[in-house]
Coordinates of C-alpha atoms and ligand atoms in Angstrom, one line a residue:
X1 CA 11.1 24.7 14.9
X2 CA 8.0 23.7 16.9
X3 CA 4.8 21.9 16.2
X4 CA 2.0 24.5 17.0
X5 CA -1.1 22.9 15.7
X6 CA -2.3 19.4 14.5
X7 CA -5.5 19.2 12.6
X8 CA -7.1 15.8 11.8
X9 CA -9.5 15.7 8.7
X10 CA -11.9 13.2 7.5
X11 CA -12.7 12.6 3.8
X12 CA -14.7 10.0 1.8
X13 CA -13.0 8.6 -1.3
X14 CA -15.8 7.3 -3.6
X15 CA -14.8 4.6 -6.0
X16 CA -15.6 5.3 -9.7
X17 CA -17.7 2.6 -11.4
X18 CA -18.1 -0.8 -10.0
X19 CA -17.2 -1.6 -6.3
X20 CA -13.6 -2.8 -5.6
X21 CA -14.1 -6.5 -5.0
X22 CA -11.7 -8.7 -3.2
X23 CA -12.1 -12.2 -1.7
X24 CA -13.3 -11.0 1.7
X25 CA -14.7 -7.5 1.1
X26 CA -16.2 -5.3 -1.4
X27 CA -15.9 -1.5 -1.2
X28 CA -17.6 1.4 -2.8
X29 CA -16.3 4.3 -0.8
X30 CA -13.3 4.6 1.6
X31 CA -13.0 6.8 4.8
X32 CA -9.7 8.4 4.8
X33 CA -8.0 10.5 7.5
X34 CA -5.6 13.4 6.8
X35 CA -3.2 14.9 9.3
X36 CA -1.9 18.5 9.0
X37 CA 1.0 19.3 11.3
X38 CA 1.5 23.1 11.5
X39 CA 4.8 24.5 12.7
X40 CA 5.9 28.0 13.9
X41 CA 8.2 28.3 10.9
X42 CA 5.3 28.5 8.5
X43 CA 5.9 25.0 7.2
X44 CA 3.0 22.5 7.5
X45 CA 3.4 18.8 6.9
X46 CA 0.7 16.3 5.8
X47 CA 0.1 12.6 6.3
X48 CA -2.7 10.2 5.5
X49 CA -4.1 6.8 6.5
X50 CA -6.9 5.1 4.8
X51 CA -7.8 1.6 6.0
X52 CA -9.5 -0.6 3.3
X53 CA -12.8 -0.6 5.1
X54 CA -13.3 -2.0 8.7
X55 CA -12.8 -5.7 7.8
X56 CA -9.8 -5.9 5.6
X57 CA -7.3 -5.9 8.5
X58 CA -7.1 -4.8 12.1
X59 CA -7.4 -1.2 11.2
X60 CA -10.4 1.1 10.7
X61 CA -11.0 4.8 10.0
X62 CA -12.6 5.6 13.4
X63 CA -9.8 3.8 15.1
X64 CA -7.2 5.8 13.2
X65 CA -8.8 9.1 14.4
X66 CA -9.2 7.8 17.9
X67 CA -5.6 6.8 18.1
X68 CA -4.5 10.2 16.7
X69 CA -6.7 11.9 19.3
X70 CA -4.6 10.1 22.0
X71 CA -1.3 11.1 20.3
X72 CA -1.7 14.5 18.7
X73 CA -2.0 16.6 22.0
X74 CA 1.2 15.1 23.3
X75 CA 3.2 16.3 20.2
X76 CA 2.4 20.0 20.5
X77 CA 5.6 22.0 21.2
X78 CA 7.9 19.3 20.0
X79 CA 10.5 19.9 17.2
X80 CA 9.3 18.0 14.1
X81 CA 12.9 17.8 12.8
X82 CA 13.7 15.5 15.7
X83 CA 11.8 12.6 14.1
X84 CA 13.0 10.0 16.5
X85 CA 11.9 11.9 19.6
X86 CA 8.5 12.7 18.2
X87 CA 7.8 9.1 17.2
X88 CA 9.1 7.9 20.6
X89 CA 6.6 10.3 22.1
X90 CA 3.9 8.6 20.0
X91 CA 4.8 5.3 21.5
X92 CA 4.7 6.7 25.0
X93 CA 1.2 8.1 24.3
X94 CA -0.2 4.9 22.7
X95 CA 1.0 1.3 22.3
X96 CA 0.8 -0.1 18.8
X97 CA -1.6 1.3 16.2
X98 CA 1.2 1.5 13.6
X99 CA -1.3 2.4 10.9
X100 CA -2.4 5.6 12.7
X101 CA 1.1 6.5 13.6
X102 CA 2.1 6.2 10.0
X103 CA 0.2 9.5 9.3
X104 CA 2.3 11.3 11.9
X105 CA 5.5 9.7 10.4
X106 CA 4.4 10.9 6.9
X107 CA 3.7 14.5 8.1
X108 CA 7.1 14.6 9.8
X109 CA 8.9 13.4 6.7
X110 CA 6.9 16.0 4.7
X111 CA 8.0 18.8 7.1
X112 CA 11.7 17.6 7.1
X113 CA 11.7 17.6 3.2
X114 CA 10.2 21.1 3.1
X115 CA 12.6 22.4 5.6
X116 CA 15.7 21.1 3.7
X117 CA 14.0 21.7 0.3
X118 CA 14.3 18.1 -0.7
X119 CA 11.9 15.4 -2.0
X120 CA 11.4 12.6 0.4
X121 CA 13.0 10.1 -2.1
X122 CA 16.2 12.3 -2.0
X123 CA 16.2 12.2 1.8
X124 CA 15.9 8.4 1.5
X125 CA 19.1 8.2 -0.6
X126 CA 17.7 9.2 -4.0
X127 CA 15.2 7.8 -6.4
X128 CA 17.0 5.3 -8.7
X129 CA 14.8 6.4 -11.7
X130 CA 12.7 9.4 -12.5
X131 CA 9.5 7.3 -12.8
X132 CA 8.4 4.0 -11.4
X133 CA 6.1 1.2 -12.8
X134 CA 2.7 0.8 -11.4
X135 CA 0.4 -2.3 -11.5
X136 CA -3.3 -2.7 -11.7
X137 CA -5.4 -4.9 -9.4
X138 CA -8.4 -6.5 -11.3
X139 CA -11.3 -7.2 -9.0
X140 CA -12.9 -10.6 -8.6
X141 CA -15.1 -11.3 -11.6
X142 CA -15.9 -13.9 -14.3
X143 CA -13.1 -15.2 -16.5
X144 CA -14.4 -13.3 -19.6
X145 CA -14.6 -9.9 -17.6
X146 CA -11.1 -10.4 -16.1
X147 CA -9.8 -11.2 -19.6
X148 CA -11.4 -8.1 -20.9
X149 CA -9.9 -6.0 -18.1
X150 CA -6.5 -7.7 -18.7
X151 CA -6.5 -6.5 -22.4
X152 CA -7.7 -3.1 -21.4
X153 CA -5.0 -2.5 -18.7
X154 CA -2.2 -3.8 -20.9
X155 CA -3.4 -1.3 -23.6
X156 CA -3.1 1.4 -20.9
X157 CA 0.5 0.5 -20.3
X158 CA 0.4 -1.7 -17.2
X159 CA 3.0 -4.5 -17.4
X160 CA 2.1 -6.2 -14.1
X161 CA -1.4 -7.2 -13.2
X162 CA -2.7 -8.4 -9.8
X163 CA -5.7 -10.7 -10.3
X164 CA -8.0 -10.9 -7.3
X165 CA -9.1 -14.5 -6.4
X166 CA -10.6 -16.3 -3.5
X167 CA -13.9 -16.2 -1.6
X168 CA -15.5 -18.6 -4.1
X169 CA -15.2 -22.1 -5.6
X170 CA -11.4 -22.4 -6.3
X171 CA -12.3 -23.9 -9.7
X172 CA -13.5 -20.5 -10.7
X173 CA -10.1 -19.0 -9.7
X174 CA -8.4 -21.6 -11.8
X175 CA -10.6 -20.7 -14.8
X176 CA -9.9 -17.0 -14.4
X177 CA -6.1 -17.7 -14.2
X178 CA -6.3 -19.8 -17.4
X179 CA -8.3 -17.2 -19.3
X180 CA -5.8 -14.5 -18.3
X181 CA -2.9 -16.5 -19.6
X182 CA -4.8 -17.1 -22.8
X183 CA -5.2 -13.4 -23.6
X184 CA -2.3 -11.6 -21.8
X185 CA 0.9 -10.5 -23.5
X186 CA 3.9 -12.8 -22.8
X187 CA 5.7 -9.9 -21.2
X188 CA 2.9 -9.1 -18.7
X189 CA 3.6 -10.5 -15.2
X190 CA 0.8 -11.7 -13.0
X191 CA 0.1 -12.2 -9.3
X192 CA -2.9 -14.0 -8.1
X193 CA -3.9 -12.3 -4.8
X194 CA -6.4 -14.1 -2.6
X195 CA -6.1 -11.6 0.3
X196 CA -5.9 -14.5 2.8
X197 CA -9.2 -16.2 1.8
X198 CA -7.9 -19.7 0.5
X199 CA -7.5 -22.8 2.7
X200 CA -4.2 -24.6 2.4
X201 CA -5.9 -27.4 0.5
X202 CA -7.4 -24.9 -2.0
X203 CA -4.0 -23.2 -2.6
X204 CA -2.2 -26.4 -3.2
X205 CA -5.0 -27.5 -5.6
X206 CA -4.8 -24.1 -7.4
X207 CA -1.1 -24.1 -7.6
X208 CA -0.7 -27.8 -8.8
X209 CA -3.6 -27.3 -11.3
X210 CA -1.8 -24.3 -12.8
X211 CA 1.8 -25.5 -12.6
X212 CA 2.2 -24.6 -16.3
X213 CA 1.2 -20.9 -15.7
X214 CA 3.9 -18.6 -14.5
X215 CA 2.4 -16.4 -11.8
X216 CA 3.1 -15.4 -8.2
X217 CA 0.8 -16.4 -5.4
X218 CA 0.1 -13.4 -3.1
X219 CA -1.1 -14.0 0.4
X220 CA -3.2 -17.0 -0.4
X221 CA -3.9 -18.0 3.2
X222 CA -4.6 -16.0 6.3
X223 CA -2.1 -17.1 8.8
X224 CA 1.7 -17.1 8.5
X225 CA 1.8 -20.7 9.8
X226 CA -0.5 -21.8 7.0
X227 CA 1.9 -20.1 4.4
X228 CA 4.8 -21.9 6.1
X229 CA 3.0 -25.2 6.1
X230 CA 2.3 -25.2 2.3
X231 CA 5.3 -23.4 1.0
X232 CA 7.3 -26.4 -0.1
X233 CA 4.2 -27.9 -1.8
X234 CA 3.7 -25.0 -4.1
X235 CA 4.6 -24.7 -7.8
X236 CA 4.7 -20.9 -7.6
X237 CA 6.6 -18.2 -5.7
X238 CA 4.9 -17.1 -2.6
X239 CA 4.6 -13.4 -1.7
X240 CA 3.4 -12.1 1.7
X241 CA 1.2 -9.1 2.0
X242 CA -1.3 -9.0 5.0
X243 CA 1.0 -11.2 7.0
X244 CA 3.9 -8.8 6.5
X245 CA 2.8 -6.7 9.5
X246 CA 6.1 -5.4 10.8
X247 CA 9.9 -5.8 10.6
X248 CA 10.2 -8.9 13.0
X249 CA 7.8 -11.1 11.0
X250 CA 9.2 -9.9 7.7
X251 CA 12.7 -10.9 8.7
X252 CA 11.3 -14.1 10.2
X253 CA 9.6 -15.0 6.9
X254 CA 12.8 -14.4 5.0
X255 CA 15.0 -16.4 7.4
X256 CA 12.6 -19.3 7.4
X257 CA 12.4 -19.3 3.7
X258 CA 8.6 -18.7 3.5
X259 CA 8.4 -15.4 1.6
X260 CA 9.8 -15.2 -1.9
X261 CA 8.7 -11.5 -2.1
X262 CA 6.3 -9.0 -0.6
X263 CA 3.5 -6.7 -1.1
X264 CA 4.1 -4.1 1.6
X265 CA 1.6 -1.5 2.7
X266 CA 3.3 1.7 4.0
X267 CA 0.8 2.6 6.7
X268 CA 0.4 -1.1 7.9
X269 CA 4.1 -1.2 8.9
X270 CA 4.1 2.2 10.4
X271 CA 5.1 4.6 7.6
X272 CA 8.1 5.8 5.6
X273 CA 10.8 5.0 8.1
X274 CA 9.7 1.5 8.7
X275 CA 9.2 0.9 5.0
X276 CA 12.8 2.2 4.2
X277 CA 14.2 -0.4 6.6
X278 CA 12.0 -3.1 4.9
X279 CA 13.3 -2.1 1.5
X280 CA 16.9 -2.3 2.9
X281 CA 16.2 -5.8 4.2
X282 CA 14.7 -6.8 0.8
X283 CA 17.8 -5.5 -1.0
X284 CA 20.0 -7.4 1.3
X285 CA 18.1 -10.6 0.8
X286 CA 17.3 -10.0 -2.9
X287 CA 13.6 -10.2 -2.2
X288 CA 11.2 -8.5 -4.7
X289 CA 8.5 -6.2 -3.3
X290 CA 5.8 -3.8 -4.3
X291 CA 5.3 -0.5 -2.5
X292 CA 1.6 -0.1 -1.9
X293 CA -1.0 0.9 0.6
X294 CA -4.4 -0.2 1.6
X295 CA -6.0 2.8 0.0
X296 CA -5.7 6.7 0.0
X297 CA -5.4 9.8 -2.0
X298 CA -2.5 11.9 -3.2
X299 CA -0.7 11.9 0.1
X300 CA -0.5 8.1 0.5
X301 CA 0.2 7.8 -3.2
X302 CA 3.2 10.2 -2.9
X303 CA 4.6 8.3 0.0
X304 CA 4.4 5.0 -1.9
X305 CA 6.0 6.5 -5.0
X306 CA 8.9 8.1 -3.1
X307 CA 9.5 4.7 -1.5
X308 CA 9.1 2.8 -4.8
X309 CA 11.7 5.1 -6.3
X310 CA 14.4 3.9 -4.0
X311 CA 13.8 0.2 -4.6
X312 CA 16.4 -1.4 -6.9
X313 CA 14.6 -1.7 -10.3
X314 CA 15.4 -5.4 -10.5
X315 CA 13.5 -6.0 -7.3
X316 CA 10.6 -3.6 -7.9
X317 CA 7.2 -5.3 -8.4
X318 CA 5.5 -1.9 -8.9
X319 CA 3.8 0.7 -6.9
X320 CA 0.0 0.4 -6.5
X321 CA -2.0 3.6 -6.0
X322 CA -5.7 4.2 -5.8
X323 CA -5.7 7.0 -8.4
X324 CA -7.3 4.8 -11.2
X325 CA -10.2 3.9 -9.0
X326 CA -11.0 7.4 -7.5
X327 CA -11.2 10.7 -9.2
X328 CA -10.3 13.6 -7.0
X329 CA -6.8 14.9 -6.7
X330 CA -5.9 16.6 -3.4
X331 CA -3.4 18.8 -5.2
X332 CA -4.7 19.7 -8.7
X333 CA -1.2 20.9 -9.8
X334 CA 0.9 17.9 -8.5
X335 CA -1.5 15.1 -8.2
X336 CA 0.2 11.6 -8.3
X337 CA -1.1 10.0 -11.5
X338 CA -0.3 7.0 -13.6
X339 CA 0.6 7.7 -17.2
X340 CA 1.0 4.7 -19.6
X341 CA 1.6 2.5 -16.6
X342 CA 4.3 4.7 -15.0
X343 CA 4.3 7.3 -12.2
X344 CA 6.7 10.2 -12.0
X345 CA 8.5 10.4 -8.7
X346 CA 7.4 13.7 -7.2
X347 CA 10.1 16.4 -7.5
X348 CA 8.6 18.9 -5.0
X349 CA 10.0 19.2 -1.4
X350 CA 8.7 16.7 1.1
X351 CA 5.9 14.6 -0.3
X352 CA 5.6 17.0 -3.2
X353 CA 1.9 17.2 -2.8
X354 CA 0.1 20.1 -0.9
X355 CA -3.6 19.1 -0.4
X356 CA -6.4 21.6 -0.6
X357 CA -7.8 21.1 2.9
X358 CA -11.1 22.7 2.1
X359 CA -12.0 19.4 0.4
X360 CA -11.9 17.7 3.8
X361 CA -14.1 17.8 6.9
X362 CA -12.2 19.0 10.0
X363 CA -12.5 16.3 12.6
X364 CA -10.2 17.4 15.5
X365 CA -7.8 20.2 16.1
X366 CA -5.1 20.5 18.8
X367 CA -2.8 23.5 19.6
Ligands
0XW401 C1 -3.9 -4.1 -4.4 N1 -3.7 -3.5 -3.1 C2 -2.3 -3.0 -2.8 C3 -4.6 -2.4 -2.9 C4 -5.8 -2.9 -2.1 O1 -5.6 -2.3 -0.8 C5 -5.5 -4.4 -1.9 C6 -4.0 -4.5 -2.0 C7 -3.5 -5.8 -2.1 O2 -2.5 -6.1 -2.7 O3 -4.1 -6.7 -1.4
MG402 MG1 -2.2 -8.0 -1.7

């Protein structure tokens, strides 16, 4: 089998309703990139990468497509079943840029699954359950609005909520946390996610002021060294998200006793293969994790759900997908959707999603 063509598409994912608001950024539309890898066997594989705007992390849509323009021409003629050789060629073509390479990784896994007529979760060792729990991220807002959303999302079946905090007076974050715990069900679990925006002093004040509330603190500060400095002063478990950039710093955070769990974004770490290794490490160290991504449509969602399916249920903290915030499936027959708080693990070969590429704008083609 040979790669004969690679097409790179661009598409804007509009957010339904209010903008998605986090501590350091507010977004209304996301620029996503889709990779289509065509082979001489009639099989095509798809991948996607969708940074959360240009300021969320060191990744942006134009950068993804520029990186892919460096890489794609070098892959034409290679055998996509030789995953390791193709990804090595990506590294020979361009250093770093894991987020862009993740779209190539995803397309290769999609081809391999289609070639062997197996869902990616089966290739990864098998999903441990037919459907996985999702969680909902509630944007930064007033205590009353976040409480209203808490009740609404519990009614829709979500059993875990991520409450966005940060970027304002920390007393407002404390008021939101208290209000959520006033209204939520006892069984609903909560993470306060500051997306790096709090100072060490603010986090310690927040944690000690809310020592009676049982939540997880997710990526409260920006730097790993800040997290390490405050870890022993906190009254809450500490999960790493944005600092969990790759395998070395994830293993370091476990060995140094800083991270009690993780929110891992598939494209940030380089794709499905890297994420599978991270899941193995979390299993070995009994570290809970959620399988997420920055944003994306059905392709990214499918990758997150296949990976979430192989996580030991006792360590799964849910799979976040953007479907509730956008309203345009790529594959109307097999769109990845949340039903009553749960997501079916795709059963089709590969990703189990075949996008209608006519939805997208063709950006670059290589053959
Ligand atoms: C909730 N997410 C997984 C989706 C958005 O990209 C933000 C992210 C997070 O946990 O920070
Ligand atoms: Mg997070």
